PDB file of C-alpha atoms in Angstrom:
ATOM      1  CA  MET K   1     -73.359-178.977  -8.697  1.00  0.00           C
ATOM      2  CA  SER K   2     -72.146-178.596 -12.143  1.00  0.00           C
ATOM      3  CA  LYS K   3     -72.987-182.327 -13.478  1.00  0.00           C
ATOM      4  CA  VAL K   4     -76.454-181.355 -12.100  1.00  0.00           C
ATOM      5  CA  SER K   5     -76.631-178.111 -14.210  1.00  0.00           C
ATOM      6  CA  ALA K   6     -75.160-180.052 -17.183  1.00  0.00           C
ATOM      7  CA  ARG K   7     -77.756-182.806 -16.625  1.00  0.00           C
ATOM      8  CA  THR K   8     -80.558-180.427 -16.034  1.00  0.00           C
ATOM      9  CA  ILE K   9     -79.661-178.250 -19.265  1.00  0.00           C
ATOM     10  CA  GLU K  10     -79.385-181.692 -21.832  1.00  0.00           C
ATOM     11  CA  SER K  11     -82.465-182.537 -20.440  1.00  0.00           C
ATOM     12  CA  ALA K  12     -84.102-179.244 -21.141  1.00  0.00           C
ATOM     13  CA  PHE K  13     -82.538-179.206 -24.999  1.00  0.00           C
ATOM     14  CA  GLU K  14     -83.911-182.938 -25.599  1.00  0.00           C
ATOM     15  CA  ASN K  15     -87.025-182.331 -24.423  1.00  0.00           C
ATOM     16  CA  GLY K  16     -87.269-178.565 -26.282  1.00  0.00           C
ATOM     17  CA  ASP K  17     -87.909-176.445 -23.054  1.00  0.00           C
ATOM     18  CA  LEU K  18     -85.829-174.208 -21.973  1.00  0.00           C
ATOM     19  CA  LEU K  19     -88.527-171.813 -20.468  1.00  0.00           C
ATOM     20  CA  LYS K  20     -87.588-171.014 -16.410  1.00  0.00           C
ATOM     21  CA  GLU K  21     -90.160-174.044 -15.217  1.00  0.00           C
ATOM     22  CA  SER K  22     -87.807-176.472 -16.941  1.00  0.00           C
ATOM     23  CA  LEU K  23     -84.599-175.427 -15.518  1.00  0.00           C
ATOM     24  CA  VAL K  24     -85.996-175.225 -11.905  1.00  0.00           C
ATOM     25  CA  ASN K  25     -85.207-178.535 -10.766  1.00  0.00           C
ATOM     26  CA  TYR K  26     -81.223-177.411 -10.789  1.00  0.00           C
ATOM     27  CA  GLU K  27     -81.918-174.354  -8.534  1.00  0.00           C
ATOM     28  CA  LYS K  28     -83.944-176.876  -6.278  1.00  0.00           C
ATOM     29  CA  GLN K  29     -80.986-179.382  -6.312  1.00  0.00           C
ATOM     30  CA  TRP K  30     -78.671-176.633  -5.290  1.00  0.00           C
ATOM     31  CA  TRP K  31     -80.274-175.609  -2.788  1.00  0.00           C
ATOM     32  CA  ALA K  32     -81.483-178.916  -0.771  1.00  0.00           C
ATOM     33  CA  LYS K  33     -77.531-179.508  -1.062  1.00  0.00           C
ATOM     34  CA  TYR K  34     -75.934-175.799  -0.250  1.00  0.00           C
ATOM     35  CA  GLY K  35     -78.492-174.061   0.789  1.00  0.00           C
ATOM     36  CA  ARG K  36     -78.428-173.967   4.204  1.00  0.00           C
ATOM     37  CA  PHE K  37     -74.417-173.321   4.055  1.00  0.00           C
ATOM     38  CA  THR K  38     -75.673-170.307   2.210  1.00  0.00           C
ATOM     39  CA  VAL K  39     -78.246-169.265   4.620  1.00  0.00           C
ATOM     40  CA  TRP K  40     -75.378-169.721   7.518  1.00  0.00           C
ATOM     41  CA  SER K  41     -72.099-168.462   5.560  1.00  0.00           C
ATOM     42  CA  VAL K  42     -74.502-165.005   4.955  1.00  0.00           C
ATOM     43  CA  LEU K  43     -75.579-164.508   8.859  1.00  0.00           C
ATOM     44  CA  LEU K  44     -71.887-165.223  10.340  1.00  0.00           C
ATOM     45  CA  ARG K  45     -71.097-162.829   7.652  1.00  0.00           C
ATOM     46  CA  ASN K  46     -72.741-160.122   8.826  1.00  0.00           C
ATOM     47  CA  PHE K  47     -72.548-161.077  12.302  1.00  0.00           C
ATOM     48  CA  ILE K  48     -68.881-160.762  12.280  1.00  0.00           C
ATOM     49  CA  THR K  49     -68.893-157.474  10.297  1.00  0.00           C
ATOM     50  CA  LYS K  50     -71.359-155.709  10.775  1.00  0.00           C
ATOM     51  CA  ASN K  51     -69.140-153.076  13.084  1.00  0.00           C
ATOM     52  CA  PHE K  52     -66.644-153.346  10.195  1.00  0.00           C
ATOM     53  CA  GLN K  53     -65.280-149.855   8.981  1.00  0.00           C
ATOM     54  CA  ASP K  54     -63.205-149.182   5.676  1.00  0.00           C
ATOM     55  CA  LYS K  55     -59.856-149.844   8.058  1.00  0.00           C
ATOM     56  CA  ASP K  56     -61.280-152.947   9.199  1.00  0.00           C
ATOM     57  CA  TRP K  57     -61.632-154.082   5.751  1.00  0.00           C
ATOM     58  CA  ASN K  58     -58.602-153.249   4.566  1.00  0.00           C
ATOM     59  CA  SER K  59     -56.454-154.938   7.222  1.00  0.00           C
ATOM     60  CA  VAL K  60     -58.725-158.117   6.054  1.00  0.00           C
ATOM     61  CA  ILE K  61     -57.358-157.635   2.167  1.00  0.00           C
ATOM     62  CA  GLN K  62     -54.247-156.889   3.348  1.00  0.00           C
ATOM     63  CA  HIS K  63     -53.679-159.696   4.959  1.00  0.00           C
ATOM     64  CA  LEU K  64     -55.145-161.866   2.468  1.00  0.00           C
ATOM     65  CA  ASP K  65     -51.417-161.554   0.732  1.00  0.00           C
ATOM     66  CA  ASN K  66     -50.625-163.697   3.691  1.00  0.00           C
ATOM     67  CA  LEU K  67     -52.418-166.593   2.713  1.00  0.00           C
ATOM     68  CA  SER K  68     -51.070-169.825   0.957  1.00  0.00           C
ATOM     69  CA  LYS K  69     -53.041-171.225  -1.970  1.00  0.00           C
ATOM     70  CA  LYS K  70     -53.408-174.471   0.041  1.00  0.00           C
TER      71      LYS K  70
END
């Protein structure tokens, strides 16, 4: 999406129009490509963590140290 963002900004500069309305194309394309994943990830996160307490979050954070970069 960085390429789409760059093209949107480039076009806005070329047209001398940096108003919010001229940049909305990027947001539309972003939502078309990633919006459904974002909605599902928020729903899933809330479902999984709705009963989490501090001790649960501490455990999750502690286990993050065990993850490799792969």
